[in-house]
């Protein structure tokens, strides 16, 4: 019996060149999956692919705008044609948004940007891959949300509504796809402590708050954010990627329609 969690599984990762998407892709490949990473920046995809190939993994890259339904459908069809089926899909697409702005100063466009951007790409990618999943082979769809889904704090109105929407989407989708042998799980990490250093777009998200506090972004993460958790630490890219691999595996075959809490205890269920 192989010790690899995802042996003979085909996994598609949208946003696969990003900090979280790339970390998950590397672990999926290490665990035996054939990984298809899609994104908008070829250089970032190539960097992840080089790591996977150097470690003996199997990976293919594709330039895909996850907000373009036709492009995503063509890519999903091509993956299914090449691999025979899709077993696992993760949407790790980041959507730039503002944090720290109160309602009085927040524009409608700023409020709607993370809601429309996140839910649009989630709907598009899920619809494209779901057609190629399930049946005799169990399928798994993984989504990413944030603690803003349940926090009651100032300055994250659009972000929090977007986060809650992603979790509701996952829950409702789980009910619809369960009869087709497809599980849907949402992963809710807190701010990932090493993501900014890995090139995450959250650098631009956190910059205004850090500047207002007179701190660097890393100081803000290491100080205020981590001390707001029970474990006194924030999740790492490895935490998220290793959890995603476990959830995508058959070892969690009885789990669907739920949120996996990786907030270090910033939120408790």
PDB file of C-alpha atoms in Angstrom:
ATOM      1  CA  UNK A   1       0.000   0.000   0.000  1.00  0.00           C
ATOM      2  CA  UNK A   2       1.377   3.366  -1.013  1.00  0.00           C
ATOM      3  CA  UNK A   3       2.008   5.956   1.645  1.00  0.00           C
ATOM      4  CA  UNK A   4       1.075   8.775  -0.729  1.00  0.00           C
ATOM      5  CA  UNK A   5      -2.280  10.421  -0.037  1.00  0.00           C
ATOM      6  CA  UNK A   6      -3.157  11.366  -3.618  1.00  0.00           C
ATOM      7  CA  UNK A   7      -1.626   8.656  -5.745  1.00  0.00           C
ATOM      8  CA  UNK A   8      -3.260   8.365  -9.207  1.00  0.00           C
ATOM      9  CA  UNK A   9      -5.405  11.446  -8.620  1.00  0.00           C
ATOM     10  CA  UNK A  10      -5.666  14.376 -11.019  1.00  0.00           C
ATOM     11  CA  UNK A  11      -5.805  17.776  -9.343  1.00  0.00           C
ATOM     12  CA  UNK A  12      -6.564  21.177 -10.861  1.00  0.00           C
ATOM     13  CA  UNK A  13      -5.484  24.307  -9.007  1.00  0.00           C
ATOM     14  CA  UNK A  14      -6.646  27.735 -10.129  1.00  0.00           C
ATOM     15  CA  UNK A  15      -4.308  30.435  -8.898  1.00  0.00           C
ATOM     16  CA  UNK A  16      -1.620  27.766  -8.942  1.00  0.00           C
ATOM     17  CA  UNK A  17       1.207  30.273  -9.289  1.00  0.00           C
ATOM     18  CA  UNK A  18       0.262  32.145  -6.127  1.00  0.00           C
ATOM     19  CA  UNK A  19       1.598  31.675  -2.621  1.00  0.00           C
ATOM     20  CA  UNK A  20      -1.143  29.340  -1.363  1.00  0.00           C
ATOM     21  CA  UNK A  21      -1.922  27.746  -4.718  1.00  0.00           C
ATOM     22  CA  UNK A  22       1.737  27.013  -5.357  1.00  0.00           C
ATOM     23  CA  UNK A  23       2.267  25.571  -1.888  1.00  0.00           C
ATOM     24  CA  UNK A  24      -0.726  23.273  -2.315  1.00  0.00           C
ATOM     25  CA  UNK A  25       0.417  22.227  -5.788  1.00  0.00           C
ATOM     26  CA  UNK A  26       3.838  21.207  -4.462  1.00  0.00           C
ATOM     27  CA  UNK A  27       2.329  19.093  -1.676  1.00  0.00           C
ATOM     28  CA  UNK A  28      -0.287  17.533  -3.958  1.00  0.00           C
ATOM     29  CA  UNK A  29       2.477  16.495  -6.359  1.00  0.00           C
ATOM     30  CA  UNK A  30       4.600  15.159  -3.504  1.00  0.00           C
ATOM     31  CA  UNK A  31       1.613  13.048  -2.457  1.00  0.00           C
ATOM     32  CA  UNK A  32       1.357  11.472  -5.907  1.00  0.00           C
ATOM     33  CA  UNK A  33      -1.164  13.636  -7.731  1.00  0.00           C
ATOM     34  CA  UNK A  34      -0.830  14.693 -11.335  1.00  0.00           C
ATOM     35  CA  UNK A  35      -1.155  18.444 -10.912  1.00  0.00           C
ATOM     36  CA  UNK A  36      -2.578  20.928 -13.399  1.00  0.00           C
ATOM     37  CA  UNK A  37      -1.898  24.511 -12.328  1.00  0.00           C
ATOM     38  CA  UNK A  38      -3.636  27.436 -13.993  1.00  0.00           C
ATOM     39  CA  UNK A  39      -3.081  31.153 -13.566  1.00  0.00           C
ATOM     40  CA  UNK A  40      -2.535  34.461 -15.327  1.00  0.00           C
ATOM     41  CA  UNK A  41       1.249  34.791 -14.935  1.00  0.00           C
ATOM     42  CA  UNK A  42       3.371  32.221 -16.748  1.00  0.00           C
ATOM     43  CA  UNK A  43       6.552  33.059 -14.822  1.00  0.00           C
ATOM     44  CA  UNK A  44       4.872  32.272 -11.499  1.00  0.00           C
ATOM     45  CA  UNK A  45       3.422  29.028 -12.852  1.00  0.00           C
ATOM     46  CA  UNK A  46       6.820  28.050 -14.224  1.00  0.00           C
ATOM     47  CA  UNK A  47       8.482  28.642 -10.849  1.00  0.00           C
ATOM     48  CA  UNK A  48       6.059  26.260  -9.146  1.00  0.00           C
ATOM     49  CA  UNK A  49       6.365  23.734 -11.960  1.00  0.00           C
ATOM     50  CA  UNK A  50      10.180  23.750 -11.715  1.00  0.00           C
ATOM     51  CA  UNK A  51       9.982  22.904  -8.022  1.00  0.00           C
ATOM     52  CA  UNK A  52       7.538  20.077  -8.650  1.00  0.00           C
ATOM     53  CA  UNK A  53       9.536  18.630 -11.536  1.00  0.00           C
ATOM     54  CA  UNK A  54      12.799  18.860  -9.590  1.00  0.00           C
ATOM     55  CA  UNK A  55      11.189  16.836  -6.805  1.00  0.00           C
ATOM     56  CA  UNK A  56      10.055  14.162  -9.262  1.00  0.00           C
ATOM     57  CA  UNK A  57       6.420  15.246  -9.494  1.00  0.00           C
ATOM     58  CA  UNK A  58       4.149  15.524 -12.520  1.00  0.00           C
ATOM     59  CA  UNK A  59       2.780  18.975 -13.410  1.00  0.00           C
ATOM     60  CA  UNK A  60       1.315  20.874 -16.331  1.00  0.00           C
ATOM     61  CA  UNK A  61       0.751  24.624 -16.551  1.00  0.00           C
ATOM     62  CA  UNK A  62      -1.800  26.709 -18.416  1.00  0.00           C
ATOM     63  CA  UNK A  63      -2.459  30.434 -18.757  1.00  0.00           C
ATOM     64  CA  UNK A  64      -6.101  30.835 -17.741  1.00  0.00           C
ATOM     65  CA  UNK A  65      -8.107  33.815 -16.541  1.00  0.00           C
ATOM     66  CA  UNK A  66     -10.352  32.283 -13.863  1.00  0.00           C
ATOM     67  CA  UNK A  67     -12.889  35.063 -14.399  1.00  0.00           C
ATOM     68  CA  UNK A  68     -13.416  34.015 -18.035  1.00  0.00           C
ATOM     69  CA  UNK A  69     -16.038  31.218 -18.237  1.00  0.00           C
ATOM     70  CA  UNK A  70     -15.116  30.089 -21.734  1.00  0.00           C
ATOM     71  CA  UNK A  71     -11.385  29.944 -20.974  1.00  0.00           C
ATOM     72  CA  UNK A  72     -11.949  27.987 -17.772  1.00  0.00           C
ATOM     73  CA  UNK A  73     -14.307  25.546 -19.476  1.00  0.00           C
ATOM     74  CA  UNK A  74     -11.821  24.941 -22.308  1.00  0.00           C
ATOM     75  CA  UNK A  75      -9.070  24.279 -19.795  1.00  0.00           C
ATOM     76  CA  UNK A  76     -11.171  21.912 -17.680  1.00  0.00           C
ATOM     77  CA  UNK A  77     -12.233  20.013 -20.791  1.00  0.00           C
ATOM     78  CA  UNK A  78      -8.606  19.761 -21.914  1.00  0.00           C
ATOM     79  CA  UNK A  79      -7.497  18.453 -18.517  1.00  0.00           C
ATOM     80  CA  UNK A  80     -10.264  15.857 -18.472  1.00  0.00           C
ATOM     81  CA  UNK A  81      -9.423  14.804 -22.026  1.00  0.00           C
ATOM     82  CA  UNK A  82      -5.738  14.415 -21.201  1.00  0.00           C
ATOM     83  CA  UNK A  83      -6.128  12.789 -17.782  1.00  0.00           C
ATOM     84  CA  UNK A  84      -9.442  10.984 -18.208  1.00  0.00           C
ATOM     85  CA  UNK A  85     -11.103  12.623 -15.200  1.00  0.00           C
ATOM     86  CA  UNK A  86     -10.667  15.328 -12.566  1.00  0.00           C
ATOM     87  CA  UNK A  87     -10.507  14.133  -8.968  1.00  0.00           C
ATOM     88  CA  UNK A  88      -9.615  17.262  -7.021  1.00  0.00           C
ATOM     89  CA  UNK A  89     -10.056  20.969  -7.668  1.00  0.00           C
ATOM     90  CA  UNK A  90      -8.941  23.976  -5.637  1.00  0.00           C
ATOM     91  CA  UNK A  91      -9.703  27.615  -6.289  1.00  0.00           C
ATOM     92  CA  UNK A  92      -6.860  29.650  -4.768  1.00  0.00           C
ATOM     93  CA  UNK A  93      -7.440  32.773  -6.836  1.00  0.00           C
ATOM     94  CA  UNK A  94      -6.776  35.958  -4.884  1.00  0.00           C
ATOM     95  CA  UNK A  95      -8.919  39.052  -5.404  1.00  0.00           C
ATOM     96  CA  UNK A  96      -7.461  42.406  -4.417  1.00  0.00           C
ATOM     97  CA  UNK A  97      -9.640  44.373  -1.998  1.00  0.00           C
ATOM     98  CA  UNK A  98      -9.477  47.113   0.610  1.00  0.00           C
ATOM     99  CA  UNK A  99      -9.416  46.587   4.359  1.00  0.00           C
ATOM    100  CA  UNK A 100      -9.560  49.179   7.109  1.00  0.00           C
ATOM    101  CA  UNK A 101     -12.023  51.534   5.373  1.00  0.00           C
ATOM    102  CA  UNK A 102     -15.263  52.281   7.291  1.00  0.00           C
ATOM    103  CA  UNK A 103     -18.686  52.369   5.646  1.00  0.00           C
ATOM    104  CA  UNK A 104     -18.749  56.167   5.460  1.00  0.00           C
ATOM    105  CA  UNK A 105     -15.616  56.191   3.312  1.00  0.00           C
ATOM    106  CA  UNK A 106     -16.217  52.960   1.396  1.00  0.00           C
ATOM    107  CA  UNK A 107     -17.380  53.226  -2.203  1.00  0.00           C
ATOM    108  CA  UNK A 108     -19.867  50.809  -3.706  1.00  0.00           C
ATOM    109  CA  UNK A 109     -17.177  49.586  -6.112  1.00  0.00           C
ATOM    110  CA  UNK A 110     -14.772  48.898  -3.233  1.00  0.00           C
ATOM    111  CA  UNK A 111     -17.495  47.052  -1.330  1.00  0.00           C
ATOM    112  CA  UNK A 112     -18.507  44.911  -4.288  1.00  0.00           C
ATOM    113  CA  UNK A 113     -15.022  44.136  -5.632  1.00  0.00           C
ATOM    114  CA  UNK A 114     -14.202  41.166  -3.359  1.00  0.00           C
ATOM    115  CA  UNK A 115     -17.783  39.892  -3.389  1.00  0.00           C
ATOM    116  CA  UNK A 116     -18.182  39.888  -7.141  1.00  0.00           C
ATOM    117  CA  UNK A 117     -14.576  38.927  -7.872  1.00  0.00           C
ATOM    118  CA  UNK A 118     -14.372  35.997  -5.462  1.00  0.00           C
ATOM    119  CA  UNK A 119     -17.809  34.521  -6.014  1.00  0.00           C
ATOM    120  CA  UNK A 120     -17.641  34.980  -9.781  1.00  0.00           C
ATOM    121  CA  UNK A 121     -14.409  32.993 -10.135  1.00  0.00           C
ATOM    122  CA  UNK A 122     -15.615  30.404  -7.622  1.00  0.00           C
ATOM    123  CA  UNK A 123     -18.795  29.808  -9.602  1.00  0.00           C
ATOM    124  CA  UNK A 124     -16.965  29.689 -12.933  1.00  0.00           C
ATOM    125  CA  UNK A 125     -14.251  27.245 -11.890  1.00  0.00           C
ATOM    126  CA  UNK A 126     -16.596  25.006  -9.925  1.00  0.00           C
ATOM    127  CA  UNK A 127     -19.095  24.704 -12.752  1.00  0.00           C
ATOM    128  CA  UNK A 128     -16.317  23.851 -15.203  1.00  0.00           C
ATOM    129  CA  UNK A 129     -14.700  21.086 -13.146  1.00  0.00           C
ATOM    130  CA  UNK A 130     -17.834  19.574 -11.613  1.00  0.00           C
ATOM    131  CA  UNK A 131     -18.875  18.181 -15.001  1.00  0.00           C
ATOM    132  CA  UNK A 132     -15.764  15.997 -14.969  1.00  0.00           C
ATOM    133  CA  UNK A 133     -15.943  14.780 -11.369  1.00  0.00           C
ATOM    134  CA  UNK A 134     -17.653  12.096  -9.354  1.00  0.00           C
ATOM    135  CA  UNK A 135     -19.404   8.921 -10.368  1.00  0.00           C
ATOM    136  CA  UNK A 136     -17.359   5.849  -9.615  1.00  0.00           C
ATOM    137  CA  UNK A 137     -14.335   7.990  -8.680  1.00  0.00           C
ATOM    138  CA  UNK A 138     -14.915  10.240  -5.664  1.00  0.00           C
ATOM    139  CA  UNK A 139     -14.358  13.924  -6.350  1.00  0.00           C
ATOM    140  CA  UNK A 140     -13.310  16.715  -4.001  1.00  0.00           C
ATOM    141  CA  UNK A 141     -13.757  20.453  -4.443  1.00  0.00           C
ATOM    142  CA  UNK A 142     -11.774  22.622  -2.032  1.00  0.00           C
ATOM    143  CA  UNK A 143     -12.435  26.322  -1.510  1.00  0.00           C
ATOM    144  CA  UNK A 144     -10.654  28.953   0.574  1.00  0.00           C
ATOM    145  CA  UNK A 145     -12.333  31.511   2.817  1.00  0.00           C
ATOM    146  CA  UNK A 146     -11.171  33.742   5.660  1.00  0.00           C
ATOM    147  CA  UNK A 147     -12.040  34.471   9.315  1.00  0.00           C
ATOM    148  CA  UNK A 148     -13.909  37.561   8.098  1.00  0.00           C
ATOM    149  CA  UNK A 149     -16.805  35.192   7.418  1.00  0.00           C
ATOM    150  CA  UNK A 150     -17.591  35.225  11.147  1.00  0.00           C
ATOM    151  CA  UNK A 151     -15.679  38.138  12.648  1.00  0.00           C
ATOM    152  CA  UNK A 152     -17.452  41.259  13.879  1.00  0.00           C
ATOM    153  CA  UNK A 153     -14.817  43.940  13.387  1.00  0.00           C
ATOM    154  CA  UNK A 154     -14.600  47.297  11.649  1.00  0.00           C
ATOM    155  CA  UNK A 155     -13.213  47.946   8.216  1.00  0.00           C
ATOM    156  CA  UNK A 156     -13.721  44.617   6.429  1.00  0.00           C
ATOM    157  CA  UNK A 157     -17.291  44.993   5.184  1.00  0.00           C
ATOM    158  CA  UNK A 158     -16.790  43.801   1.612  1.00  0.00           C
ATOM    159  CA  UNK A 159     -14.144  41.266   2.563  1.00  0.00           C
ATOM    160  CA  UNK A 160     -16.259  39.750   5.344  1.00  0.00           C
ATOM    161  CA  UNK A 161     -19.370  39.466   3.189  1.00  0.00           C
ATOM    162  CA  UNK A 162     -17.272  37.851   0.460  1.00  0.00           C
ATOM    163  CA  UNK A 163     -15.830  35.353   2.948  1.00  0.00           C
ATOM    164  CA  UNK A 164     -19.268  34.437   4.269  1.00  0.00           C
ATOM    165  CA  UNK A 165     -20.504  34.046   0.715  1.00  0.00           C
ATOM    166  CA  UNK A 166     -17.727  31.612  -0.143  1.00  0.00           C
ATOM    167  CA  UNK A 167     -18.585  29.464   2.855  1.00  0.00           C
ATOM    168  CA  UNK A 168     -22.300  29.495   2.015  1.00  0.00           C
ATOM    169  CA  UNK A 169     -21.445  28.582  -1.580  1.00  0.00           C
ATOM    170  CA  UNK A 170     -19.422  25.592  -0.397  1.00  0.00           C
ATOM    171  CA  UNK A 171     -22.141  24.397   1.970  1.00  0.00           C
ATOM    172  CA  UNK A 172     -24.921  24.606  -0.613  1.00  0.00           C
ATOM    173  CA  UNK A 173     -22.754  23.078  -3.325  1.00  0.00           C
ATOM    174  CA  UNK A 174     -21.994  20.129  -1.051  1.00  0.00           C
ATOM    175  CA  UNK A 175     -25.694  19.320  -0.870  1.00  0.00           C
ATOM    176  CA  UNK A 176     -26.095  19.501  -4.630  1.00  0.00           C
ATOM    177  CA  UNK A 177     -23.037  17.440  -5.557  1.00  0.00           C
ATOM    178  CA  UNK A 178     -23.181  14.772  -2.833  1.00  0.00           C
ATOM    179  CA  UNK A 179     -25.424  12.465  -4.915  1.00  0.00           C
ATOM    180  CA  UNK A 180     -22.733  12.560  -7.610  1.00  0.00           C
ATOM    181  CA  UNK A 181     -20.042  11.386  -5.171  1.00  0.00           C
ATOM    182  CA  UNK A 182     -18.377  14.790  -4.968  1.00  0.00           C
ATOM    183  CA  UNK A 183     -17.406  16.298  -1.626  1.00  0.00           C
ATOM    184  CA  UNK A 184     -17.063  20.046  -1.059  1.00  0.00           C
ATOM    185  CA  UNK A 185     -14.971  21.443   1.796  1.00  0.00           C
ATOM    186  CA  UNK A 186     -14.044  24.997   2.670  1.00  0.00           C
ATOM    187  CA  UNK A 187     -10.685  25.777   4.296  1.00  0.00           C
ATOM    188  CA  UNK A 188     -10.632  28.896   6.488  1.00  0.00           C
ATOM    189  CA  UNK A 189      -7.070  29.928   7.348  1.00  0.00           C
ATOM    190  CA  UNK A 190      -6.198  33.082   9.229  1.00  0.00           C
ATOM    191  CA  UNK A 191      -3.625  35.418   7.658  1.00  0.00           C
ATOM    192  CA  UNK A 192      -0.876  33.072   6.469  1.00  0.00           C
ATOM    193  CA  UNK A 193       2.267  34.256   8.186  1.00  0.00           C
ATOM    194  CA  UNK A 194       4.762  33.437   5.422  1.00  0.00           C
ATOM    195  CA  UNK A 195       2.532  34.188   2.425  1.00  0.00           C
ATOM    196  CA  UNK A 196       3.670  37.793   1.986  1.00  0.00           C
ATOM    197  CA  UNK A 197       7.314  36.725   1.804  1.00  0.00           C
ATOM    198  CA  UNK A 198       6.238  34.174  -0.830  1.00  0.00           C
ATOM    199  CA  UNK A 199       4.788  36.929  -3.017  1.00  0.00           C
ATOM    200  CA  UNK A 200       1.139  36.908  -1.953  1.00  0.00           C
ATOM    201  CA  UNK A 201      -1.132  39.757  -3.050  1.00  0.00           C
ATOM    202  CA  UNK A 202      -2.032  40.170   0.638  1.00  0.00           C
ATOM    203  CA  UNK A 203       1.055  42.358   0.896  1.00  0.00           C
ATOM    204  CA  UNK A 204      -0.970  45.097  -0.796  1.00  0.00           C
ATOM    205  CA  UNK A 205      -4.080  44.292   1.258  1.00  0.00           C
ATOM    206  CA  UNK A 206      -2.307  44.568   4.608  1.00  0.00           C
ATOM    207  CA  UNK A 207      -0.087  47.529   3.739  1.00  0.00           C
ATOM    208  CA  UNK A 208      -2.524  50.340   4.732  1.00  0.00           C
ATOM    209  CA  UNK A 209      -3.329  48.772   8.117  1.00  0.00           C
ATOM    210  CA  UNK A 210       0.329  48.145   8.870  1.00  0.00           C
ATOM    211  CA  UNK A 211       1.255  51.688   7.885  1.00  0.00           C
ATOM    212  CA  UNK A 212      -1.514  53.112  10.088  1.00  0.00           C
ATOM    213  CA  UNK A 213      -0.122  51.124  13.022  1.00  0.00           C
ATOM    214  CA  UNK A 214       3.421  52.289  12.308  1.00  0.00           C
ATOM    215  CA  UNK A 215       4.577  48.727  11.634  1.00  0.00           C
ATOM    216  CA  UNK A 216       5.904  46.680   8.779  1.00  0.00           C
ATOM    217  CA  UNK A 217       3.498  44.075   7.421  1.00  0.00           C
ATOM    218  CA  UNK A 218       5.533  41.273   8.969  1.00  0.00           C
ATOM    219  CA  UNK A 219       5.576  43.058  12.322  1.00  0.00           C
ATOM    220  CA  UNK A 220       1.795  43.396  12.176  1.00  0.00           C
ATOM    221  CA  UNK A 221       1.422  39.686  11.418  1.00  0.00           C
ATOM    222  CA  UNK A 222       3.904  38.651  14.103  1.00  0.00           C
ATOM    223  CA  UNK A 223       2.524  41.013  16.713  1.00  0.00           C
ATOM    224  CA  UNK A 224      -1.166  41.899  16.738  1.00  0.00           C
ATOM    225  CA  UNK A 225      -2.520  39.130  14.538  1.00  0.00           C
ATOM    226  CA  UNK A 226      -0.780  36.135  16.053  1.00  0.00           C
ATOM    227  CA  UNK A 227      -1.474  37.317  19.608  1.00  0.00           C
ATOM    228  CA  UNK A 228      -5.170  37.326  18.762  1.00  0.00           C
ATOM    229  CA  UNK A 229      -5.093  33.534  18.377  1.00  0.00           C
ATOM    230  CA  UNK A 230      -5.293  30.897  21.081  1.00  0.00           C
ATOM    231  CA  UNK A 231      -2.140  29.192  19.811  1.00  0.00           C
ATOM    232  CA  UNK A 232      -0.294  32.524  19.593  1.00  0.00           C
ATOM    233  CA  UNK A 233       0.713  31.747  16.047  1.00  0.00           C
ATOM    234  CA  UNK A 234      -0.672  32.135  12.562  1.00  0.00           C
ATOM    235  CA  UNK A 235      -0.970  29.324  10.014  1.00  0.00           C
ATOM    236  CA  UNK A 236       1.860  28.779   7.558  1.00  0.00           C
ATOM    237  CA  UNK A 237       1.709  27.883   3.887  1.00  0.00           C
ATOM    238  CA  UNK A 238       2.715  24.372   4.915  1.00  0.00           C
ATOM    239  CA  UNK A 239      -0.198  24.188   7.358  1.00  0.00           C
ATOM    240  CA  UNK A 240      -2.655  25.077   4.613  1.00  0.00           C
ATOM    241  CA  UNK A 241      -1.090  22.832   1.970  1.00  0.00           C
ATOM    242  CA  UNK A 242      -0.763  19.766   4.190  1.00  0.00           C
ATOM    243  CA  UNK A 243      -4.360  20.175   5.375  1.00  0.00           C
ATOM    244  CA  UNK A 244      -5.582  20.536   1.797  1.00  0.00           C
ATOM    245  CA  UNK A 245      -3.825  17.303   0.789  1.00  0.00           C
ATOM    246  CA  UNK A 246      -5.393  15.423   3.681  1.00  0.00           C
ATOM    247  CA  UNK A 247      -8.867  16.778   2.878  1.00  0.00           C
ATOM    248  CA  UNK A 248      -8.463  15.893  -0.796  1.00  0.00           C
ATOM    249  CA  UNK A 249      -7.580  12.313   0.073  1.00  0.00           C
ATOM    250  CA  UNK A 250      -9.869   9.336   0.570  1.00  0.00           C
ATOM    251  CA  UNK A 251      -8.997   9.417   4.278  1.00  0.00           C
ATOM    252  CA  UNK A 252     -11.605  12.167   4.746  1.00  0.00           C
ATOM    253  CA  UNK A 253     -14.243  10.375   2.704  1.00  0.00           C
ATOM    254  CA  UNK A 254     -17.020  11.081   5.227  1.00  0.00           C
ATOM    255  CA  UNK A 255     -16.414  14.850   5.302  1.00  0.00           C
ATOM    256  CA  UNK A 256     -18.349  17.359   3.217  1.00  0.00           C
ATOM    257  CA  UNK A 257     -20.318  20.567   3.558  1.00  0.00           C
ATOM    258  CA  UNK A 258     -18.106  21.893   6.331  1.00  0.00           C
ATOM    259  CA  UNK A 259     -15.505  24.520   7.101  1.00  0.00           C
ATOM    260  CA  UNK A 260     -12.058  23.455   8.285  1.00  0.00           C
ATOM    261  CA  UNK A 261     -10.842  26.024  10.790  1.00  0.00           C
ATOM    262  CA  UNK A 262      -7.165  26.955  10.416  1.00  0.00           C
ATOM    263  CA  UNK A 263      -7.303  30.202  12.371  1.00  0.00           C
ATOM    264  CA  UNK A 264      -5.105  29.064  15.251  1.00  0.00           C
ATOM    265  CA  UNK A 265      -8.054  29.657  17.541  1.00  0.00           C
ATOM    266  CA  UNK A 266      -8.785  33.230  16.463  1.00  0.00           C
ATOM    267  CA  UNK A 267     -12.244  31.792  15.844  1.00  0.00           C
ATOM    268  CA  UNK A 268     -13.585  28.831  17.784  1.00  0.00           C
ATOM    269  CA  UNK A 269     -16.498  26.667  16.672  1.00  0.00           C
TER     270      UNK A 269
END
